Amino acid sequence: MELIPNLPNDVARECLLRASYKQFPVIASVCRGWNREVSLSDFLHQRKASRHSQELLILSQARVEASAGSGKIFATPEYRVSVLESGSGLWTELPPIPGQTKGLPLFCKLVSVGSDLLVLGGLDPVTWQASDSVFVFSFLTSKWRVGATMPGVRRSFFGCASDSDRTVLVAGGHDEEKCALTSAMVYDVAEDKWTFLPDMARERDECKAIFHAGRFHVIGGYATEEQGQFSKTAESFDVSTWQWGPLTDDFVDDTVTSPICAAGENGDLYACWRGDVLMFINDTWQKVGQIPADVYNVAYVAVRPGKLIVIGNGKALAGYGEATVGYTCDLSSARWVKLETHVGHVQAGCFLEV
């Protein structure tokens, strides 16, 4: 079957590959052949390989509305999904999750898998009770769907990371009795199925997590009886052997908080910590730069080819109307360039290439 009448399929496929991601829902609705083409995982891989894909910075950001020339701050913070198109610099907002009239769950996690954005867990913005919800936004259909809920106890402030291709991994956090957890699990987005992993070696509340070099790394956090005394250790789960490796002692040097880490596609590992940019070199963290002074609190860090992206919250304007501050750093020249951002406190972020 011809994708486009009177055109070879390879030429027609090239036309589809060059389309903007915003046109995907329209393309998918034209005919079954086009729907099938853009739904294939290989389609996204080809877009990336041919450099037709678009990079999106996605943030959970407090809503601030202008009213009579001044910023109106919601009494209860209402978070929505803000999207920055890296190429054009255009900011947009995703449609609200159906049924979530008060916005995103507070302190939810954002991760990307293929062409999907996932919103996991957090606290109900009305009751402040822990949520086990999973919401999935498809950039192919421009629609939300409800994923399988996280099994086991309802957890908050867990570590979360994605392999960017198919799965999301979750570890640690605390239950509704404020007890830190050792449990971990993995979510297969395509199958909409959760599977428990073996437990970690120690409890890790408020831990950080990244997926790096085929492993799910869980960093820092604290045990129930430690209450804010963060561990310097880390441990990693090898997805190929389905086993946790031994504890890495003194992975970090601070017991006050855990650093926000990010891994590059080439294997480089970076962290933002106390105003410094660190790089993991020869099994130790080494300072390679300094975060611009107007980034008061780092909320999200990402490594893209040749650059480091840092998103943080600047000086508070009023309530949750903080000035969001974002920078990209050219890793070859160490030069920082400020991003155009919106006002509104940022809690989480992720990158998606579609």
Short mmCIF file of N, CA and C in Angstrom, two decimals, residues 54-135:
data_model
loop_
_atom_site.label_atom_id
_atom_site.label_comp_id
_atom_site.label_asym_id
_atom_site.label_seq_id
_atom_site.Cartn_x
_atom_site.Cartn_y
_atom_site.Cartn_z
N GLN A 54 12.54 16.72 17.40
CA GLN A 54 12.51 17.98 18.13
C GLN A 54 12.70 17.72 19.62
N GLU A 55 13.55 18.50 20.25
CA GLU A 55 13.80 18.34 21.68
C GLU A 55 12.84 19.22 22.48
N LEU A 56 12.22 18.61 23.47
CA LEU A 56 11.27 19.32 24.32
C LEU A 56 11.72 19.26 25.77
N LEU A 57 11.78 20.41 26.40
CA LEU A 57 12.02 20.50 27.84
C LEU A 57 10.66 20.59 28.52
N ILE A 58 10.38 19.66 29.41
CA ILE A 58 9.05 19.55 30.02
C ILE A 58 9.17 19.77 31.52
N LEU A 59 8.35 20.67 32.06
CA LEU A 59 8.43 21.04 33.47
C LEU A 59 7.08 20.94 34.16
N SER A 60 7.10 20.57 35.42
CA SER A 60 5.95 20.72 36.30
C SER A 60 6.10 22.09 36.96
N GLN A 61 5.21 23.02 36.61
CA GLN A 61 5.40 24.42 36.98
C GLN A 61 4.12 25.01 37.55
N ALA A 62 4.27 25.79 38.62
CA ALA A 62 3.11 26.43 39.25
C ALA A 62 2.49 27.44 38.31
N ARG A 63 1.17 27.45 38.30
CA ARG A 63 0.44 28.38 37.44
C ARG A 63 0.38 29.76 38.08
N VAL A 64 0.75 30.77 37.31
CA VAL A 64 0.65 32.16 37.74
C VAL A 64 -0.05 32.92 36.63
N GLU A 65 -1.16 33.54 36.93
CA GLU A 65 -1.92 34.26 35.90
C GLU A 65 -1.81 35.76 36.11
N ALA A 66 -1.62 36.48 35.00
CA ALA A 66 -1.58 37.94 35.07
C ALA A 66 -2.99 38.48 35.23
N SER A 67 -3.15 39.44 36.12
CA SER A 67 -4.46 40.03 36.35
C SER A 67 -4.29 41.51 36.67
N ALA A 68 -4.83 42.33 35.80
CA ALA A 68 -4.76 43.79 36.00
C ALA A 68 -3.33 44.26 36.17
N GLY A 69 -2.45 43.66 35.39
CA GLY A 69 -1.07 44.13 35.40
C GLY A 69 -0.21 43.56 36.50
N SER A 70 -0.76 42.70 37.34
CA SER A 70 0.05 42.11 38.41
C SER A 70 -0.13 40.61 38.38
N GLY A 71 0.81 39.91 38.98
CA GLY A 71 0.75 38.46 39.00
C GLY A 71 -0.23 37.96 40.05
N LYS A 72 -1.14 37.09 39.65
CA LYS A 72 -2.09 36.49 40.59
C LYS A 72 -1.56 35.12 40.98
N ILE A 73 -1.32 34.93 42.26
CA ILE A 73 -0.77 33.67 42.74
C ILE A 73 -1.88 32.85 43.37
N PHE A 74 -2.01 31.59 42.96
CA PHE A 74 -3.04 30.75 43.53
C PHE A 74 -2.72 30.46 44.99
N ALA A 75 -3.74 30.53 45.88
CA ALA A 75 -3.53 30.28 47.30
C ALA A 75 -2.98 28.87 47.52
N THR A 76 -3.54 27.89 46.84
CA THR A 76 -3.00 26.55 46.82
C THR A 76 -2.28 26.39 45.49
N PRO A 77 -1.00 26.04 45.51
CA PRO A 77 -0.26 25.95 44.26
C PRO A 77 -0.89 24.97 43.28
N GLU A 78 -1.09 25.43 42.07
CA GLU A 78 -1.67 24.59 41.03
C GLU A 78 -0.62 24.41 39.94
N TYR A 79 -0.19 23.17 39.75
CA TYR A 79 0.89 22.90 38.81
C TYR A 79 0.34 22.36 37.49
N ARG A 80 0.98 22.79 36.40
CA ARG A 80 0.62 22.31 35.08
C ARG A 80 1.90 21.89 34.36
N VAL A 81 1.75 21.29 33.17
CA VAL A 81 2.91 20.85 32.38
C VAL A 81 3.26 21.93 31.36
N SER A 82 4.42 22.54 31.54
CA SER A 82 4.94 23.52 30.59
C SER A 82 5.94 22.84 29.67
N VAL A 83 5.93 23.25 28.40
CA VAL A 83 6.80 22.61 27.39
C VAL A 83 7.56 23.70 26.63
N LEU A 84 8.88 23.55 26.58
CA LEU A 84 9.73 24.44 25.80
C LEU A 84 10.28 23.69 24.59
N GLU A 85 10.01 24.21 23.40
CA GLU A 85 10.62 23.66 22.18
C GLU A 85 12.02 24.24 22.05
N SER A 86 13.02 23.39 22.18
CA SER A 86 14.40 23.87 22.22
C SER A 86 14.79 24.63 20.96
N GLY A 87 14.31 24.19 19.82
CA GLY A 87 14.71 24.83 18.57
C GLY A 87 14.12 26.21 18.39
N SER A 88 12.82 26.36 18.69
CA SER A 88 12.14 27.63 18.44
C SER A 88 12.11 28.55 19.65
N GLY A 89 12.30 28.00 20.84
CA GLY A 89 12.18 28.80 22.05
C GLY A 89 10.74 29.07 22.44
N LEU A 90 9.80 28.37 21.82
CA LEU A 90 8.38 28.58 22.08
C LEU A 90 7.93 27.78 23.30
N TRP A 91 7.24 28.46 24.22
CA TRP A 91 6.66 27.80 25.38
C TRP A 91 5.18 27.50 25.12
N THR A 92 4.75 26.29 25.46
CA THR A 92 3.34 25.92 25.37
C THR A 92 2.97 25.18 26.66
N GLU A 93 1.70 24.86 26.77
CA GLU A 93 1.21 24.14 27.94
C GLU A 93 0.39 22.95 27.48
N LEU A 94 0.63 21.78 28.06
CA LEU A 94 -0.15 20.60 27.69
C LEU A 94 -1.57 20.72 28.23
N PRO A 95 -2.53 20.08 27.57
CA PRO A 95 -3.89 20.08 28.11
C PRO A 95 -3.91 19.43 29.49
N PRO A 96 -4.81 19.86 30.37
CA PRO A 96 -4.86 19.29 31.72
C PRO A 96 -5.22 17.81 31.68
N ILE A 97 -4.78 17.09 32.71
CA ILE A 97 -5.13 15.67 32.82
C ILE A 97 -6.63 15.57 33.14
N PRO A 98 -7.38 14.81 32.37
CA PRO A 98 -8.82 14.69 32.63
C PRO A 98 -9.10 14.27 34.08
N GLY A 99 -10.00 14.99 34.72
CA GLY A 99 -10.37 14.67 36.09
C GLY A 99 -9.49 15.30 37.14
N GLN A 100 -8.36 15.88 36.75
CA GLN A 100 -7.45 16.52 37.70
C GLN A 100 -7.67 18.03 37.68
N THR A 101 -8.77 18.46 38.28
CA THR A 101 -9.18 19.87 38.19
C THR A 101 -8.27 20.81 38.96
N LYS A 102 -7.50 20.29 39.90
CA LYS A 102 -6.59 21.13 40.70
C LYS A 102 -5.14 21.03 40.24
N GLY A 103 -4.97 20.55 39.04
CA GLY A 103 -3.62 20.48 38.47
C GLY A 103 -2.91 19.18 38.79
N LEU A 104 -1.60 19.17 38.52
CA LEU A 104 -0.79 17.97 38.73
C LEU A 104 -0.68 17.65 40.21
N PRO A 105 -0.47 16.37 40.54
CA PRO A 105 -0.14 16.04 41.93
C PRO A 105 1.13 16.78 42.36
N LEU A 106 1.15 17.28 43.58
CA LEU A 106 2.32 17.99 44.08
C LEU A 106 3.48 17.02 44.24
N PHE A 107 4.66 17.46 43.86
CA PHE A 107 5.90 16.67 43.98
C PHE A 107 5.85 15.38 43.15
N CYS A 108 5.04 15.37 42.09
CA CYS A 108 5.02 14.21 41.20
C CYS A 108 6.34 14.15 40.42
N LYS A 109 6.59 12.99 39.83
CA LYS A 109 7.78 12.79 39.01
C LYS A 109 7.40 12.84 37.53
N LEU A 110 8.27 13.43 36.72
CA LEU A 110 8.09 13.46 35.28
C LEU A 110 9.22 12.66 34.63
N VAL A 111 8.87 11.74 33.74
CA VAL A 111 9.87 11.00 32.97
C VAL A 111 9.35 10.81 31.55
N SER A 112 10.26 10.62 30.62
CA SER A 112 9.86 10.37 29.23
C SER A 112 10.28 8.98 28.82
N VAL A 113 9.42 8.34 28.04
CA VAL A 113 9.70 7.02 27.47
C VAL A 113 9.24 7.06 26.02
N GLY A 114 10.19 7.01 25.09
CA GLY A 114 9.83 7.11 23.68
C GLY A 114 9.15 8.44 23.40
N SER A 115 7.93 8.38 22.88
CA SER A 115 7.18 9.60 22.60
C SER A 115 6.14 9.90 23.67
N ASP A 116 6.27 9.25 24.83
CA ASP A 116 5.32 9.43 25.92
C ASP A 116 5.94 10.20 27.09
N LEU A 117 5.12 11.03 27.72
CA LEU A 117 5.46 11.68 28.99
C LEU A 117 4.67 10.98 30.08
N LEU A 118 5.35 10.63 31.18
CA LEU A 118 4.68 9.99 32.30
C LEU A 118 4.72 10.89 33.53
N VAL A 119 3.59 10.98 34.21
CA VAL A 119 3.47 11.70 35.48
C VAL A 119 3.16 10.66 36.54
N LEU A 120 4.07 10.51 37.51
CA LEU A 120 3.93 9.44 38.49
C LEU A 120 3.85 9.98 39.91
N GLY A 121 2.92 9.41 40.67
CA GLY A 121 2.85 9.66 42.10
C GLY A 121 2.60 11.10 42.47
N GLY A 122 3.18 11.50 43.62
CA GLY A 122 2.99 12.83 44.14
C GLY A 122 1.93 12.87 45.23
N LEU A 123 1.51 14.06 45.59
CA LEU A 123 0.50 14.27 46.62
C LEU A 123 -0.73 14.91 46.02
N ASP A 124 -1.90 14.44 46.43
CA ASP A 124 -3.14 15.02 45.97
C ASP A 124 -3.16 16.50 46.36
N PRO A 125 -3.37 17.43 45.42
CA PRO A 125 -3.30 18.86 45.74
C PRO A 125 -4.41 19.35 46.66
N VAL A 126 -5.45 18.54 46.89
CA VAL A 126 -6.53 18.93 47.79
C VAL A 126 -6.35 18.30 49.17
N THR A 127 -6.13 16.98 49.20
CA THR A 127 -6.03 16.26 50.48
C THR A 127 -4.60 16.12 50.97
N TRP A 128 -3.63 16.31 50.10
CA TRP A 128 -2.21 16.11 50.38
C TRP A 128 -1.90 14.66 50.76
N GLN A 129 -2.75 13.74 50.35
CA GLN A 129 -2.47 12.33 50.56
C GLN A 129 -1.65 11.79 49.39
N ALA A 130 -0.83 10.79 49.68
CA ALA A 130 0.03 10.21 48.65
C ALA A 130 -0.80 9.58 47.55
N SER A 131 -0.36 9.76 46.32
CA SER A 131 -1.05 9.21 45.17
C SER A 131 -0.22 8.09 44.54
N ASP A 132 -0.90 7.05 44.08
CA ASP A 132 -0.22 5.98 43.35
C ASP A 132 -0.53 6.04 41.86
N SER A 133 -0.97 7.21 41.41
CA SER A 133 -1.44 7.37 40.03
C SER A 133 -0.30 7.39 39.02
N VAL A 134 -0.65 7.00 37.80
CA VAL A 134 0.25 7.09 36.66
C VAL A 134 -0.56 7.65 35.49
N PHE A 135 -0.12 8.78 34.97
CA PHE A 135 -0.77 9.38 33.81
C PHE A 135 0.23 9.45 32.67
#
